[in-house]
Coordinates of C-alpha atoms in Angstrom, one line a residue:
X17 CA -16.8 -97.6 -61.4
X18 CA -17.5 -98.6 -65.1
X19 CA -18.7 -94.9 -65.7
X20 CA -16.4 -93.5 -64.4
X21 CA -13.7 -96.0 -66.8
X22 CA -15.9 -94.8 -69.8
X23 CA -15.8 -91.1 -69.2
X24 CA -11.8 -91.4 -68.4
X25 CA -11.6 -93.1 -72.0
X26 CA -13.5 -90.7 -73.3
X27 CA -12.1 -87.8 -72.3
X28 CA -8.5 -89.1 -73.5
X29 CA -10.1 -89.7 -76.9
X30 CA -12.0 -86.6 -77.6
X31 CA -10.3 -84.1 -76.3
X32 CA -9.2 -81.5 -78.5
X33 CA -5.4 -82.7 -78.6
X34 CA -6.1 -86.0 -79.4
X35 CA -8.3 -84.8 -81.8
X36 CA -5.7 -82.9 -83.7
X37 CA -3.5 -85.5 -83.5
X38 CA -5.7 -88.2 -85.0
X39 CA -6.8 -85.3 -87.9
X40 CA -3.3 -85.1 -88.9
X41 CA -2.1 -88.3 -88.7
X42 CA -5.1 -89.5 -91.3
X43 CA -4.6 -86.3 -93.2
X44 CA -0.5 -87.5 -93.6
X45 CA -2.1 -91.1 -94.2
X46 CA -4.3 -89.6 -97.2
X47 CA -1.4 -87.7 -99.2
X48 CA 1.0 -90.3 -98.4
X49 CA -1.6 -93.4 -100.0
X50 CA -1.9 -90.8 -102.9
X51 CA 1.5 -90.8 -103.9
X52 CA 1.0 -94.6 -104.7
X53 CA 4.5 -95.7 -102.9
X54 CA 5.3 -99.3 -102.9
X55 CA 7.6 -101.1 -100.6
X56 CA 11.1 -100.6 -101.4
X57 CA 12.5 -104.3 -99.8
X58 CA 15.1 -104.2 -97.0
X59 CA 18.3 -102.8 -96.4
X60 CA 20.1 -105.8 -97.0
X61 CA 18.7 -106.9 -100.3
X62 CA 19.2 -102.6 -101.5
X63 CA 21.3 -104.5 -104.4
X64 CA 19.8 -107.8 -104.7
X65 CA 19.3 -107.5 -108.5
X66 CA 22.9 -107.1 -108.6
X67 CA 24.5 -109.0 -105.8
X68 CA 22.1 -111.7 -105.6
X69 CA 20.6 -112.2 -109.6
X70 CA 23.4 -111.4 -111.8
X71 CA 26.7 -111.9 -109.7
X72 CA 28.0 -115.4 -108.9
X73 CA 28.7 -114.5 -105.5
X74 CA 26.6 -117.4 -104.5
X75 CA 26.7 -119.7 -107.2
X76 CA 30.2 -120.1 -107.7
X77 CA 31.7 -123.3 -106.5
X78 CA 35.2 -125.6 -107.2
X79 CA 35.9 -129.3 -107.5
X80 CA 33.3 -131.9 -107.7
X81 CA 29.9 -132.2 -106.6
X82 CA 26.3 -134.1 -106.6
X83 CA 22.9 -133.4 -105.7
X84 CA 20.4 -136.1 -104.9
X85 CA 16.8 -134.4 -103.8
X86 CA 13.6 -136.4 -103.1
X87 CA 10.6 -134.4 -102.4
X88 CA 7.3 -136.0 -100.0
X89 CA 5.0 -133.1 -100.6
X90 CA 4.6 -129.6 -102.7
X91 CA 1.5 -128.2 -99.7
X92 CA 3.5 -128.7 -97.4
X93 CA 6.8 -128.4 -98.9
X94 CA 8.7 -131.3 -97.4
X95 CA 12.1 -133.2 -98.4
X96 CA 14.9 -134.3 -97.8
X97 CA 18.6 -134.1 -99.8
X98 CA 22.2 -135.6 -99.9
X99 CA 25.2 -133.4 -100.8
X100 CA 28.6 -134.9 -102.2
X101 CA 31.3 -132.5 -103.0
X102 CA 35.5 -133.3 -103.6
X103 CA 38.1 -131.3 -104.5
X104 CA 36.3 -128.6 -102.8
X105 CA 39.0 -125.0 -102.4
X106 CA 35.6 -123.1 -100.5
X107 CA 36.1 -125.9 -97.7
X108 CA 32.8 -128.0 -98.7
X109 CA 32.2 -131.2 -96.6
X110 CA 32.1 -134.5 -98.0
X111 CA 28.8 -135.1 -97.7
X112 CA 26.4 -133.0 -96.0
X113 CA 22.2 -134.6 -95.1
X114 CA 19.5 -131.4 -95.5
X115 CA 16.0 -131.5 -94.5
X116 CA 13.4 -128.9 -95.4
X117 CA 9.7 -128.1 -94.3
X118 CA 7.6 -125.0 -95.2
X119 CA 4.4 -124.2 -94.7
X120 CA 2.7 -120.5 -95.4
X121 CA 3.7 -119.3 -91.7
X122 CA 6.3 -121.9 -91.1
X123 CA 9.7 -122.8 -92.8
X124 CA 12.3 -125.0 -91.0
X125 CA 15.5 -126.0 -92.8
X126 CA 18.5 -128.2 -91.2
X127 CA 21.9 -129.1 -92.5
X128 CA 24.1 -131.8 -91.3
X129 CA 27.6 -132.7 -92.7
X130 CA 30.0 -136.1 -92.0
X131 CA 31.7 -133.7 -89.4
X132 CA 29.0 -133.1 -87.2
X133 CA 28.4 -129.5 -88.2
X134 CA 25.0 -128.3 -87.7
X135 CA 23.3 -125.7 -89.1
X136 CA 19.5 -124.7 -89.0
X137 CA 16.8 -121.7 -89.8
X138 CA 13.6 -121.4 -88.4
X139 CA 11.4 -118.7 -89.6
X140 CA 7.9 -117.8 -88.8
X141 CA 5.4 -115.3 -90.1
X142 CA 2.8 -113.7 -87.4
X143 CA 1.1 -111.3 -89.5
X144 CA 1.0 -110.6 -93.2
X145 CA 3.2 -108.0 -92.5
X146 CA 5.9 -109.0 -89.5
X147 CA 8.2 -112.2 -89.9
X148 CA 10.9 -113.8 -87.8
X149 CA 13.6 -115.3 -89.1
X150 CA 16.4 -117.8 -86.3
X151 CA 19.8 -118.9 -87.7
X152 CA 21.9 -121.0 -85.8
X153 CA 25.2 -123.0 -86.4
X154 CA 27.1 -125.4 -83.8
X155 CA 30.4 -127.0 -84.6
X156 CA 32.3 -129.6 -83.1
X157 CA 35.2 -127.0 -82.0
X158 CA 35.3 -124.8 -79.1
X159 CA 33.6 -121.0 -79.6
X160 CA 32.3 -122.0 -82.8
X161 CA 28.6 -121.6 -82.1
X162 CA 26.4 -118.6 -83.5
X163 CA 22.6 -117.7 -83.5
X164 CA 21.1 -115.1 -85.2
X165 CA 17.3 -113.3 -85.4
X166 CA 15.9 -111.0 -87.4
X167 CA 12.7 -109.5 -86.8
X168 CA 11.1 -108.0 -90.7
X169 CA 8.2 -105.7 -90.5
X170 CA 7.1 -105.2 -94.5
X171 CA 4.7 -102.1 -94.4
X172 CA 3.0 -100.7 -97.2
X173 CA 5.5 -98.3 -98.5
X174 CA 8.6 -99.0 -96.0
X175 CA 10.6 -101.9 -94.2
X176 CA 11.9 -101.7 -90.7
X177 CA 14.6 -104.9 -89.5
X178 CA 15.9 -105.7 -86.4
X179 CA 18.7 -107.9 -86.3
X180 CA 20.5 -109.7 -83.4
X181 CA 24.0 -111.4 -83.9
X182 CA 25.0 -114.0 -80.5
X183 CA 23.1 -112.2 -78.6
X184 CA 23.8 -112.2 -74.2
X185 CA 23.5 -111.4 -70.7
X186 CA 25.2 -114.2 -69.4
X187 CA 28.1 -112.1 -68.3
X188 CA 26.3 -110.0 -66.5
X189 CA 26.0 -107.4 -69.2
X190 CA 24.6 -106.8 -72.9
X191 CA 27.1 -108.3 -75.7
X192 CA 26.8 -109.2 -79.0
X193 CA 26.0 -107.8 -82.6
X194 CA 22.2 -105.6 -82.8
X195 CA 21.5 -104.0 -86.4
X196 CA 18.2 -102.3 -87.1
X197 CA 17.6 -100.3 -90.0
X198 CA 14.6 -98.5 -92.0
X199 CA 14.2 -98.4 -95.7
X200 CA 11.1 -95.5 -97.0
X201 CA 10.0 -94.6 -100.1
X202 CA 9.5 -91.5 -100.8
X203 CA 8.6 -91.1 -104.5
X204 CA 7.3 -93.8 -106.5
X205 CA 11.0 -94.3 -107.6
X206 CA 13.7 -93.2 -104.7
X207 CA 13.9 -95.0 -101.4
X208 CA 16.2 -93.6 -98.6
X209 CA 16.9 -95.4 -95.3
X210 CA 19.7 -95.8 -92.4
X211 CA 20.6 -99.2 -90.7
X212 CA 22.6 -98.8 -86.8
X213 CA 25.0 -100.8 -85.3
X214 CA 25.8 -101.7 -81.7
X215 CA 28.2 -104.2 -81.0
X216 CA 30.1 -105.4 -77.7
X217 CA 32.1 -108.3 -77.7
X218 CA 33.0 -108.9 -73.7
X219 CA 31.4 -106.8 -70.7
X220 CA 35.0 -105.4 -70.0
X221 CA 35.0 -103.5 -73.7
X222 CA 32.9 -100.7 -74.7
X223 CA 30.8 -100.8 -77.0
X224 CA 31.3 -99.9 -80.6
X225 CA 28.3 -98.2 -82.7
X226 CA 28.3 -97.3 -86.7
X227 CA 26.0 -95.9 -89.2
X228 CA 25.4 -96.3 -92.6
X229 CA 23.2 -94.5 -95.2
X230 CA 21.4 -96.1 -98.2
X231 CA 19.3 -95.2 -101.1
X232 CA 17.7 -96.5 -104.1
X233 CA 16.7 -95.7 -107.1
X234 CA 14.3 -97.7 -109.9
X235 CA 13.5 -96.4 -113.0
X236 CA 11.1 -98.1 -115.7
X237 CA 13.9 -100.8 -116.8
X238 CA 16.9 -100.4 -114.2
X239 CA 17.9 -100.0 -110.7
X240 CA 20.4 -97.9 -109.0
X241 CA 21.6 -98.0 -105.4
X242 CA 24.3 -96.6 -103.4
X243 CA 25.5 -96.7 -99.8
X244 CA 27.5 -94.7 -96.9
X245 CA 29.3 -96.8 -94.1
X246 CA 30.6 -95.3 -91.2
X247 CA 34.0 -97.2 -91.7
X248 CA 34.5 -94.8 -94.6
X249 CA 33.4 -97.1 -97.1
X250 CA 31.4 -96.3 -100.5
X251 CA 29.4 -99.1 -102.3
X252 CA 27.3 -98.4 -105.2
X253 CA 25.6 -100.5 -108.1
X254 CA 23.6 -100.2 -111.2
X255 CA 21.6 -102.7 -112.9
X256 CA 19.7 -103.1 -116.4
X257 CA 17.1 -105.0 -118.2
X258 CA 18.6 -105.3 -121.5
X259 CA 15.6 -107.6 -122.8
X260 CA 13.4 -110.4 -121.5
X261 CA 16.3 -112.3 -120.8
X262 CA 19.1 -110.2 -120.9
X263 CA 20.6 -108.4 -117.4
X264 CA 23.7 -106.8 -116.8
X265 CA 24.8 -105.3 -113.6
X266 CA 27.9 -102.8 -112.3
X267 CA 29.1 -102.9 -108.9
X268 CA 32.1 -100.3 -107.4
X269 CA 33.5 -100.5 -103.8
X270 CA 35.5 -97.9 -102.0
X271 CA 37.4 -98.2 -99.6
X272 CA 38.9 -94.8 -98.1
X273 CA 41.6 -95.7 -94.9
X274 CA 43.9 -94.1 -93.1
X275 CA 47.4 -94.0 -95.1
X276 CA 51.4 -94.5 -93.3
X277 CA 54.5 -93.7 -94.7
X278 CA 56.2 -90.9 -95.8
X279 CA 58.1 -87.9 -94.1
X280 CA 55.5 -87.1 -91.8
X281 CA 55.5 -90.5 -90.3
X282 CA 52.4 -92.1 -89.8
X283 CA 49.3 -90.5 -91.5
X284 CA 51.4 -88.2 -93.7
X285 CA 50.1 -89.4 -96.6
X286 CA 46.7 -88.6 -95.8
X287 CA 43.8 -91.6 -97.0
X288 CA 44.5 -94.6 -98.7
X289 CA 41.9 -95.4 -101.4
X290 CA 41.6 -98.6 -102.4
X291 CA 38.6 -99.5 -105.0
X292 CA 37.3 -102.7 -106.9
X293 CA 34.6 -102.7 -109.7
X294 CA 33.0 -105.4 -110.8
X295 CA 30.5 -105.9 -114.2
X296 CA 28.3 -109.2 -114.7
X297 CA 26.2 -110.6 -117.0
X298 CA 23.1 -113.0 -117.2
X299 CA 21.7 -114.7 -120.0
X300 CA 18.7 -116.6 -119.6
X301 CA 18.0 -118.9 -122.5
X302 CA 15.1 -121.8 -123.0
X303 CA 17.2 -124.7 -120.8
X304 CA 20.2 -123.2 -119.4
X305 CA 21.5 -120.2 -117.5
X306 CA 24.8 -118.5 -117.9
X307 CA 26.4 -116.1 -115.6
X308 CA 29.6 -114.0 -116.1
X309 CA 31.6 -111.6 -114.6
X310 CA 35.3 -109.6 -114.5
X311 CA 36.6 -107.2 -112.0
X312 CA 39.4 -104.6 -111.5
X313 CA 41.7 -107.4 -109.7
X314 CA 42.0 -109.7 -112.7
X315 CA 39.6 -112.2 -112.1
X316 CA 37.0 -113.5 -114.5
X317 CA 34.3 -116.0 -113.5
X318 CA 31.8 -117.6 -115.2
X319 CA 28.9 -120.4 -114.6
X320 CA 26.0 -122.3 -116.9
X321 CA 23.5 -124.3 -115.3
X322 CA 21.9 -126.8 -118.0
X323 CA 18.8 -128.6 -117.4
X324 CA 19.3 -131.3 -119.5
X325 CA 15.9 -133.3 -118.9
X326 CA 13.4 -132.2 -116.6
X327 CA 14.9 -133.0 -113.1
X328 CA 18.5 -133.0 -113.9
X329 CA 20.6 -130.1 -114.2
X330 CA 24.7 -130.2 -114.5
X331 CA 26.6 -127.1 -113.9
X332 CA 29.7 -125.5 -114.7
X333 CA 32.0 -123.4 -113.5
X334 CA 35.1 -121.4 -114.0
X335 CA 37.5 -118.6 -112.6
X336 CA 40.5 -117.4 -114.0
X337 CA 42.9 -114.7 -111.6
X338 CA 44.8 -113.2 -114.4
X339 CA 47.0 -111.7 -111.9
X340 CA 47.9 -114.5 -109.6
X341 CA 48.1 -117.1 -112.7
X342 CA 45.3 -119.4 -110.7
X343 CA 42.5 -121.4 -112.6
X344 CA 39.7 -123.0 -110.7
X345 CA 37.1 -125.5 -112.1
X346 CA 33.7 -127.4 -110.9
X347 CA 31.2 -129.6 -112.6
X348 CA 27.7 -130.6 -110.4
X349 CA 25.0 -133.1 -111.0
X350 CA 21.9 -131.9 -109.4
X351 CA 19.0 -134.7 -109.7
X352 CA 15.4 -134.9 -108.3
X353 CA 13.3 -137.6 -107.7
X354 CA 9.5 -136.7 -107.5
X355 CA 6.6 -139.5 -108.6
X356 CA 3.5 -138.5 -110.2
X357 CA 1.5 -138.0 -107.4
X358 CA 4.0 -134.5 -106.7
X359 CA 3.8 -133.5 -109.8
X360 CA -0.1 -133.3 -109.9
X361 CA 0.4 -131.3 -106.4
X362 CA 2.8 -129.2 -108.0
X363 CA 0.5 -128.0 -111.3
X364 CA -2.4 -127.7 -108.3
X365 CA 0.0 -125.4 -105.8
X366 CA 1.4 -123.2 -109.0
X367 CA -3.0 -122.2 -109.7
X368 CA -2.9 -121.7 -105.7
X369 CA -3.2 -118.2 -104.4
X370 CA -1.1 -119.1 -101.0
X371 CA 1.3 -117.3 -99.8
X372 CA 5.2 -119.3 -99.8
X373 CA 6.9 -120.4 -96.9
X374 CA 8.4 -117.5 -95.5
X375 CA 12.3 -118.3 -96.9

């Protein structure tokens, strides 16, 4: 029985299609390692250098607000924070208790706040290579739960995501959000990809799919990207080392919808276009940051962060809507407490060749 086991294996092996096969799939192998391709990131970070670095998309904040951090450890990261915030127009709790643990395959981070809103992440990395990422929020209120799971596969030269949004069969069908997208490079500069979406919200509705096209481009000191949604929908960005500590970034969004009015009635007027641009600036200089930016609807925004001793940093920020007369303001206090002991295992995990938690 175990000869005959070998000679079935065998024959499925060395047969002359399955010799082909395996010849050209190492001959594709061999050109494509020649070409020196690197991995491009993911689909949702095609702009990070833009949306994430430069913009103040997610540093901008109003009113008042204090950070008090105390880290246990550096290997493993462990600690613990407490959040105060007031005057708060982005809806900021009070006070809000975060704990956070990392390890090189492990990172768990929890939020609490003085309302009882919980929020968590829990991400794990099997391989090198494949990483799983859980997000979940539960609110006091009815049908204000989410969870979310992203499965990232980092190859050599591409990225392939899947992505599930509430995801159910308790209704005695498939509902919820799935994404899954690709990103390739193709030359040692240009990176093309597609991300899909299929979305039902109840068992009695069908199901709505989309797709959208991205690509990327990285030259010696900047980076361009664009992409297609199926909504009609254009985005595209561009961003530039202007020295060591000197970016600058572009960002245009079009929106192309059906238009009303007009003789014809509904439609007559064919597509409405409606756009936004958006240029930003970041300096980096010895102690501080500063971050600015102005777009086509008036508004111009700015933010320093200022480390003014080693483990305190006070920021500031601004926004002025020239076109609705509105000013906003906020001032935080960020503060960390470490002893000596973390600062040794600090110096000791920076000469470390670990890999970080997997944020």
């Amino acid at each position: 029985m175990a000869e005959e086991k070998v000679t079935t294996m065998g024959f499925l092996q060395d047969n002359a299609m399955m010799t082909a096969i395996r010849d050209t799939y190492i001959a594709f192998s061999e050109r494509r390692e020649a070409l020196g391709l690197s991995n491009p990131g993911t689909v949702d970070n095609v702009a990070r250098e833009v949306q994430k670095d430069v913009f103040l998309k997610n540093y901008m904040f109003t009113g008042l607000r204090a950070d008090l951090t105390k880290p246990f450890s550096i290997s493993p990261v462990f600690h613990v924070s407490h959040a105060f915030a007031m005057g708060s127009q982005e809806g900021l709790p009070p006070y809000t208790f975060a704990t956070l643990y990392g390890t090189p395959k492990v990172f768990l981070q929890g939020n609490v706040d003085n309302e009882g809103q919980f929020s968590g992440r829990a991400n794990y990395r099997w391989t090198d290579a494949l990483v799983t990422k859980t997000n979940a929020q539960i609110s006091p209120g009815p049908g204000q739960a989410m969870f979310q799971v992203d499965n990232d596969y980092t190859g050599k030269d591409f990225t392939a995501s899947l992505k599930a949004l509430n995801p159910s069969i308790l209704e005695g069908g498939l509902t919820g959000i799935y994404i899954t997208s690709y990103l390739q490079s193709v030359t040692p500069s240009l990176a093309v990809g597609l991300e899909m979406m299929w979305q039902r919200a109840a068992v009695n509705t069908g199901p709505d799919t989309a797709v959208s096209y991205v690509a990327k481009y990285k030259g010696s000191d900047w980076i361009a990207s664009a992409q297609l949604q199926a909504q009609g929908a254009i985005s595209t960005s561009y961003w530039r080392r202007l020295t060591e500590k000197v970016e600058v970034g572009a960002d245009l969004n079009l929106q192309f919808q059906p238009g009303m009015g007009g003789r014809g009635g509904l439609m007559a007027s064919g597509l409405r276009k409606e756009g936004t641009t958006t240029l930003g600036a970041k300096y980096d200089f010895r102690q501080s940051t500063f971050r600015a930016q102005v777009d086509s609807t008036g508004r111009l925004s700015c933010l320093l962060e200022k480390r003014v001793l080693p483990y305190v940093q006070l920021s500031f920020a601004g926004e002025l809507d020239q076109f609705k007369q509105q000013a906003k303001v906020g001032l935080a206090v960020s503060v960390e407490a470490p002893n000596e002991e973390l600062m040794v295992q600090q110096e000791n995990a920076m000469s470390s060749s670990a890999p970080p938690p997997p944020f």
